[in-house]
Coordinates of N, CA and C in Angstrom, one line a residue:
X1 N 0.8 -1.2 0.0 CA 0.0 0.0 0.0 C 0.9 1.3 0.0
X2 N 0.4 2.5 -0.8 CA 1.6 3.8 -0.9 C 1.0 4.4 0.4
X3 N 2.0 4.7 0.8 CA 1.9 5.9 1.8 C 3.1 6.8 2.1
X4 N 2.5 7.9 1.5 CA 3.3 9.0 1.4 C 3.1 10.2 2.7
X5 N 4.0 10.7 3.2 CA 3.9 11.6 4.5 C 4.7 12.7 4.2
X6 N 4.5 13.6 4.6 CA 5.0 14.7 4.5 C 5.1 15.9 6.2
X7 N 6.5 16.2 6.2 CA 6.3 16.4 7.6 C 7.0 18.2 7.0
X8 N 5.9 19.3 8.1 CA 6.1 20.6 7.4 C 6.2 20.7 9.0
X9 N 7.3 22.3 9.1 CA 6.9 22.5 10.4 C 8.0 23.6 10.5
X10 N 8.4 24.8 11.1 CA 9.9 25.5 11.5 C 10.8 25.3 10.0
X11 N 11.9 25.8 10.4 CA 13.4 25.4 9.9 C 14.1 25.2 12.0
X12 N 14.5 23.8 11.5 CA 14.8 23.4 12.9 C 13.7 22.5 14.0
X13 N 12.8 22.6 13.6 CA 11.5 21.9 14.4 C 12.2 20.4 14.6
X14 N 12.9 19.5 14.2 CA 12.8 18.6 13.7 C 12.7 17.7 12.7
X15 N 11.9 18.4 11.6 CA 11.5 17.4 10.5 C 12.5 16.1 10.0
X16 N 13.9 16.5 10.0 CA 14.6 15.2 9.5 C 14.8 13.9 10.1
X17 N 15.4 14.5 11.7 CA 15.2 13.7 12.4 C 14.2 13.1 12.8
X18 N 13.0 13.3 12.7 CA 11.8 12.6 13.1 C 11.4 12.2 11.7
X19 N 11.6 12.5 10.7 CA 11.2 11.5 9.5 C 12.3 10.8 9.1
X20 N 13.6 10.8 9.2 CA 14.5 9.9 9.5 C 14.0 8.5 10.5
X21 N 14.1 8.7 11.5 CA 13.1 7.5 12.7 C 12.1 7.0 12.1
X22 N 11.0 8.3 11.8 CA 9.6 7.1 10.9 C 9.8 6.3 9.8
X23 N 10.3 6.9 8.9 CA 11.0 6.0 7.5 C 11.4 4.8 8.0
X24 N 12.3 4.7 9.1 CA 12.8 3.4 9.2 C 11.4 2.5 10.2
X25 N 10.9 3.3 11.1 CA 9.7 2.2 11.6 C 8.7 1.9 10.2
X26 N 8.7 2.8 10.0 CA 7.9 2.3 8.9 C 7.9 1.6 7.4
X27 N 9.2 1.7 7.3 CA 10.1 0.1 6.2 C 9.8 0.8 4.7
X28 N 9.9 2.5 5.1 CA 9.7 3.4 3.9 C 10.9 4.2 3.5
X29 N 10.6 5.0 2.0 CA 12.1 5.6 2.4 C 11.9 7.1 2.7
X30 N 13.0 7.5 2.6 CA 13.2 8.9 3.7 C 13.9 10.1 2.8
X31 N 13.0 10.9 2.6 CA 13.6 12.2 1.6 C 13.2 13.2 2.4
X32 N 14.5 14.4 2.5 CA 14.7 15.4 2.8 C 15.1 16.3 1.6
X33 N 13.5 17.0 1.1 CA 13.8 17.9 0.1 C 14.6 19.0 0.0
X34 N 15.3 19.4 0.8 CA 16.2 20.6 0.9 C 17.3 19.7 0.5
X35 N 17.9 18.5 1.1 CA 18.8 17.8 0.6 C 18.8 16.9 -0.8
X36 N 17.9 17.0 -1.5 CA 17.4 16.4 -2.6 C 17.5 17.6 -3.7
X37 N 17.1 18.8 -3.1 CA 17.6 19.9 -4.2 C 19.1 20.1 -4.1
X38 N 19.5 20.4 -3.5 CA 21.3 20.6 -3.3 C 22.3 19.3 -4.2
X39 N 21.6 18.4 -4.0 CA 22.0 16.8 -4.6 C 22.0 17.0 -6.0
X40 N 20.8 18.1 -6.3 CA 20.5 17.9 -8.0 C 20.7 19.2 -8.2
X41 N 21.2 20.4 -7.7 CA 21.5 21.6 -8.1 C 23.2 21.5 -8.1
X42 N 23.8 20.5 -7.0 CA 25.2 20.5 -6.7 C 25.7 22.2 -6.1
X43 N 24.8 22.5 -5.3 CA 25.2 23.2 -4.1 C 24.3 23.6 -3.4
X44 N 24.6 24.4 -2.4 CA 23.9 24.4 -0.6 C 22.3 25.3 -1.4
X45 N 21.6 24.9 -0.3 CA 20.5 25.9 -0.2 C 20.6 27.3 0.0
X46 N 21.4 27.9 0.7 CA 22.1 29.1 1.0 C 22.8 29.7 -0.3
X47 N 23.3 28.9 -1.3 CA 24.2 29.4 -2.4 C 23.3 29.6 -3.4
X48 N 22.0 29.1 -3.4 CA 20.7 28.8 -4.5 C 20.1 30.3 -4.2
X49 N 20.3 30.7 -2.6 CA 19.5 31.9 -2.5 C 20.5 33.2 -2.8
X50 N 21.6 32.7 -2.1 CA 22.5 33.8 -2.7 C 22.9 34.2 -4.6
X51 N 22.6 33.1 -4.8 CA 23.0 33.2 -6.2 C 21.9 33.5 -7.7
X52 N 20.7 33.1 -6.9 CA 19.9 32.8 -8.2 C 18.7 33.4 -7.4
X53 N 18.2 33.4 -5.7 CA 17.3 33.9 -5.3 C 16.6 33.0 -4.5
X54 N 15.6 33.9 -3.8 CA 14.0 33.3 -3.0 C 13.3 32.1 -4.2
X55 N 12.9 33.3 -5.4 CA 11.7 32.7 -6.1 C 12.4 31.9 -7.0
X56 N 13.8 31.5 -7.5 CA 14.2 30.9 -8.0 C 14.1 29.0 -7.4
X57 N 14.8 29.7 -5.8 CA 14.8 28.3 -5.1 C 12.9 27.8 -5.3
X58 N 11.9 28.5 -5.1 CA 11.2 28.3 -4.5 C 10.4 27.0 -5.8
X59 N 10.9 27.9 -7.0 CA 10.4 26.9 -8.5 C 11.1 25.6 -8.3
X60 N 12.5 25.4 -8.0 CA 13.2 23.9 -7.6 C 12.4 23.2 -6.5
X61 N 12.3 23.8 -5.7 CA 10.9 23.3 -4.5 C 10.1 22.3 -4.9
X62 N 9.1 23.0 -5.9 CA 7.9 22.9 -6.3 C 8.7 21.7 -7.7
X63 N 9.4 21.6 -8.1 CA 9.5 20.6 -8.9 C 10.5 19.5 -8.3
X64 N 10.9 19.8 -7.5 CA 11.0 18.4 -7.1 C 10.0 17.8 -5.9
X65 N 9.7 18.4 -5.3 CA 7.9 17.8 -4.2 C 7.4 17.2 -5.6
X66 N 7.0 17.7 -6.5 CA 6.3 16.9 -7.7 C 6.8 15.6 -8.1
X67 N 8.0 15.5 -8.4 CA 9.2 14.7 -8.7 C 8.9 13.8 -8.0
X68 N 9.3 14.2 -6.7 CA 9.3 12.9 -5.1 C 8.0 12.4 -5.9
X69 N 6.8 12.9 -5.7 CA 5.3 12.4 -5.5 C 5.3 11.6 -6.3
X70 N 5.5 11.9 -7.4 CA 5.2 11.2 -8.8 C 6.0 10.0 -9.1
X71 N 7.5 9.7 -8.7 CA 8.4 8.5 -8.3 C 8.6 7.8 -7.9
X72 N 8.0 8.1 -6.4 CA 8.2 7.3 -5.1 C 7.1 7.1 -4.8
X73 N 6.8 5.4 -4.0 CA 5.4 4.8 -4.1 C 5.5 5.8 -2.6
X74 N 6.1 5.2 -1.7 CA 6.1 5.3 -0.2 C 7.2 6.0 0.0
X75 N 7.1 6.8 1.1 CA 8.2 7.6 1.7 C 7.6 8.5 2.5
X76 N 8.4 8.8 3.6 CA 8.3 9.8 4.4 C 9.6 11.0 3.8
X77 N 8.4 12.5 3.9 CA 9.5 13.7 3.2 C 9.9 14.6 4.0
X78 N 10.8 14.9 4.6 CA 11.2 16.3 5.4 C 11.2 17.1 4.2
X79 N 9.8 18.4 4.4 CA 9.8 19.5 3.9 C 11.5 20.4 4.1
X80 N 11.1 21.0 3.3 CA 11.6 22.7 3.5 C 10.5 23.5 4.4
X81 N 10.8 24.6 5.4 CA 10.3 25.6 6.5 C 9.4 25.8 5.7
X82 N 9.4 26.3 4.5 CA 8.4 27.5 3.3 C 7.8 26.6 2.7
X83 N 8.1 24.9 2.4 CA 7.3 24.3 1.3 C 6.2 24.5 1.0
X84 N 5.4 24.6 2.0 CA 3.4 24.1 2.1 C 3.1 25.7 1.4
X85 N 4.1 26.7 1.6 CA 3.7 28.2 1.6 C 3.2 28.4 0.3
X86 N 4.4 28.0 -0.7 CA 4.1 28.5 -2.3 C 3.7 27.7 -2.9
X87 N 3.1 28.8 -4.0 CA 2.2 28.0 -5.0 C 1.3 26.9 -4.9
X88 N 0.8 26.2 -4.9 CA -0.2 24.9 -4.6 C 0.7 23.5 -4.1
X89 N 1.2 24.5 -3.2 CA 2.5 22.9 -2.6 C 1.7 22.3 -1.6
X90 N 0.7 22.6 -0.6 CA -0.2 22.5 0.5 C -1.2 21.3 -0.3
X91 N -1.8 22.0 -1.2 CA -2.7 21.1 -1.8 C -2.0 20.2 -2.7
X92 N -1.0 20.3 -3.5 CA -0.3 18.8 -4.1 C 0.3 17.3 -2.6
X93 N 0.4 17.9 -1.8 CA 0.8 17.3 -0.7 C -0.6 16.9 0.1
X94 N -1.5 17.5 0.0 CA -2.8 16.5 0.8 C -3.2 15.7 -0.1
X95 N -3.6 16.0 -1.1 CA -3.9 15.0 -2.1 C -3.4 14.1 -2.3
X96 N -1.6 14.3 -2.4 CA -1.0 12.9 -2.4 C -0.9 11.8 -1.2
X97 N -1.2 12.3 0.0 CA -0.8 11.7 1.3 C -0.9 12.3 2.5
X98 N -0.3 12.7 3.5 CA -0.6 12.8 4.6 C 0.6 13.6 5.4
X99 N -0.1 14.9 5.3 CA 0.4 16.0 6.3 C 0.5 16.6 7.7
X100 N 2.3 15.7 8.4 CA 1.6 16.1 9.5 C 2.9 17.7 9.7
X101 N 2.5 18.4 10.5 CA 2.8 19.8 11.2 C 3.4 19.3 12.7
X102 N 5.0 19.6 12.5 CA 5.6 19.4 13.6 C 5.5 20.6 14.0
X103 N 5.1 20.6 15.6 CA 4.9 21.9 16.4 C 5.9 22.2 17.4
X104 N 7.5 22.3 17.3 CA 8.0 22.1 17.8 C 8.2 23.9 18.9
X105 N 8.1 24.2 20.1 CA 8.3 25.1 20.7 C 9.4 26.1 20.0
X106 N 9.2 27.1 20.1 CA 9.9 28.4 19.4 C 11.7 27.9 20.4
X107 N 11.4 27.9 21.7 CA 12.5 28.4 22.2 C 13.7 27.5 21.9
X108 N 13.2 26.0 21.4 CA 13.8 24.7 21.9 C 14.5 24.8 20.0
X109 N 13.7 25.4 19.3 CA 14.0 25.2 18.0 C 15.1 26.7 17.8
X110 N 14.9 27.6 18.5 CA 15.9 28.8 19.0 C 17.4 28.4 19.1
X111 N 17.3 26.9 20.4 CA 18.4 26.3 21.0 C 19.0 25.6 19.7
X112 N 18.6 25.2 18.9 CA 18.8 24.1 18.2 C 19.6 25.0 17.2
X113 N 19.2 26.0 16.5 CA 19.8 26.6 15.2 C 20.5 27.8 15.7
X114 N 20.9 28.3 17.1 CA 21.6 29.4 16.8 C 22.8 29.2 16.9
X115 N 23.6 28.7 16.3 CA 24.9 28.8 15.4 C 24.9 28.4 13.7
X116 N 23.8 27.6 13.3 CA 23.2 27.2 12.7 C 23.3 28.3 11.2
X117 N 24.6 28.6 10.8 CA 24.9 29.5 9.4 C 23.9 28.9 7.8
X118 N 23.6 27.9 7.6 CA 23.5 27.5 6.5 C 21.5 27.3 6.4
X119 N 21.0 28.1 6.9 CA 19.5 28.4 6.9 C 19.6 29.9 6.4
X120 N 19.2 29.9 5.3 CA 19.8 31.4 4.4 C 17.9 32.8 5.1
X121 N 17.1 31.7 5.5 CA 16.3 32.7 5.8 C 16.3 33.3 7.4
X122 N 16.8 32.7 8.2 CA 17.4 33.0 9.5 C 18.1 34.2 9.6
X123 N 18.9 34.6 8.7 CA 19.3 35.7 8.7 C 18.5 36.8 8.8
X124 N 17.3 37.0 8.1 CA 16.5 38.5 8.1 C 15.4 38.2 8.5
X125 N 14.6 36.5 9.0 CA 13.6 36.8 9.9 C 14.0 36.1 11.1
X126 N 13.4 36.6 12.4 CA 13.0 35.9 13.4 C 12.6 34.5 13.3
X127 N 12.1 33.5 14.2 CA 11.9 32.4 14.4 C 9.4 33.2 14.1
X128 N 9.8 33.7 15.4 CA 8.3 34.4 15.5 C 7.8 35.0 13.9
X129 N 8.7 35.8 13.4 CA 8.5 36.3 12.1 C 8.0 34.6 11.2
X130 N 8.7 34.3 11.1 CA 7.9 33.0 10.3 C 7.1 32.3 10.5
X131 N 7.0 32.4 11.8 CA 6.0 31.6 12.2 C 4.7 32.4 12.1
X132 N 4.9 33.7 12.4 CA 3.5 34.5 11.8 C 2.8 34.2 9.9
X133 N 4.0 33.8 9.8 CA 3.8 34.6 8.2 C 2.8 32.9 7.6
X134 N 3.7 31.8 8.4 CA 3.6 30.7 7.6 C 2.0 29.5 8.2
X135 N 2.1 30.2 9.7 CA 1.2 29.2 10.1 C -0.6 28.9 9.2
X136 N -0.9 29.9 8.8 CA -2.5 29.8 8.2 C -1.8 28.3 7.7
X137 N -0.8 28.0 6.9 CA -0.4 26.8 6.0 C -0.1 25.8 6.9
X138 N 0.3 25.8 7.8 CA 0.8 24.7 8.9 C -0.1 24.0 9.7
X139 N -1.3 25.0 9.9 CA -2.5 24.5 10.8 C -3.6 23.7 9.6
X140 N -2.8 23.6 8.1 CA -3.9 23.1 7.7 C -3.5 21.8 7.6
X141 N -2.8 21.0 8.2 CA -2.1 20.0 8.1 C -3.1 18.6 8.9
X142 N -3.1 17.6 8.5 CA -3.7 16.5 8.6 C -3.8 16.5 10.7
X143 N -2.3 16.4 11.1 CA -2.4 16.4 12.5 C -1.0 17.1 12.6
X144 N -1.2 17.6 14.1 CA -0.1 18.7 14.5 C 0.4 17.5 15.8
X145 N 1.6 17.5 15.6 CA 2.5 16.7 16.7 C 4.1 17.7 17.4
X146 N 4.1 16.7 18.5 CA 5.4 17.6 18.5 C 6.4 16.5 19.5
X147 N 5.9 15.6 19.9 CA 6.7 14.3 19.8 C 6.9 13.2 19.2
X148 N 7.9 12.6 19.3 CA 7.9 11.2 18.1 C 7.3 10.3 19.0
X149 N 6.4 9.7 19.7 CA 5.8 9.0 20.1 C 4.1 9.7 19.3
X150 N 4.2 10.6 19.4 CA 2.6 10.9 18.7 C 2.8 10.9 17.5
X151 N 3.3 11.2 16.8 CA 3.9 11.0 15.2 C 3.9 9.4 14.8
X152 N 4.9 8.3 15.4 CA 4.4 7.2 15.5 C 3.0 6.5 15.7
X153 N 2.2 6.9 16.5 CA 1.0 6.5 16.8 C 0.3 6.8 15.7
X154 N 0.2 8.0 14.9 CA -0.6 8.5 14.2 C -0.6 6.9 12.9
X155 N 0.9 6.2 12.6 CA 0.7 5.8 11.4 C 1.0 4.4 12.0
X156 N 1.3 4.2 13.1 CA 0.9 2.6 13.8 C -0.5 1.8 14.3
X157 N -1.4 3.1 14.3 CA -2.2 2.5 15.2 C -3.4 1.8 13.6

């Protein structure tokens, strides 16, 4: 049976690490679209924005989420922070499968990325700044978790 997951949430919330862990409970495989563009651009996320832009990166985004969907039966995907935001990425991602919104605490995801150089949007917003801008998109997500025991439940039970 396909089952496809998609985990949106912060820059920092978690998403790899906890869809790293599910992929493997769940005998699926494990893509991290920020690391899947850099693989097929042959450089950083940071160098895509410095070099080419926001809306540039944001078209590579959107064609490889398409890519993933359309190639891979099963997998769990660690979004990008912005993915769900642009263009019909929200709606190509419910339709395919199943969105959950890691809700990880501002302060703890604070702890996590501040030395953290290679998040090219960290530099000019806040943690709170994005999170204003992005949530309408985050809260429309299948289920909102914020441990990996409730994440697991959702696709064990």
């Amino acid at each position: 049976m396909s089952q496809k997951i998609f985990l949106i949430g912060l820059p920092g919330a978690g998403k790899t690490t906890l869809g790293l862990d599910l992929a493997v409970d769940l005998g699926v495989q494990f893509v991290d679209l920020d690391q899947d563009i850099e693989k097929a651009e042959k450089c950083s996320i940071r160098e895509i924005f410095e070099l080419k832009g926001e809306a540039h990166f944001r078209q590579l985004e959107k064609y490889h989420l398409e890519k993933v969907i359309n190639e891979i039966d099963s997998f769990v995907m660690a979004t990008g922070g912005g993915t769900p935001c642009f263009f019909d990425n929200m709606e190509v991602m419910q339709k395919a499968g199943t969105i959950c919104y890691i809700n990880t605490p501002i302060e703890e995801i604070q702890m996590r990325i501040e030395k953290d150089t290679t998040r090219p949007l960290m530099k000019t917003n806040t943690l709170e700044n994005l999170l204003d801008q992005r949530k309408e998109w985050y809260r429309r997500a299948d289920h909102t978790i914020q441990k990996y025991k409730e994440l697991i439940a959702v696709f064990k039970s």
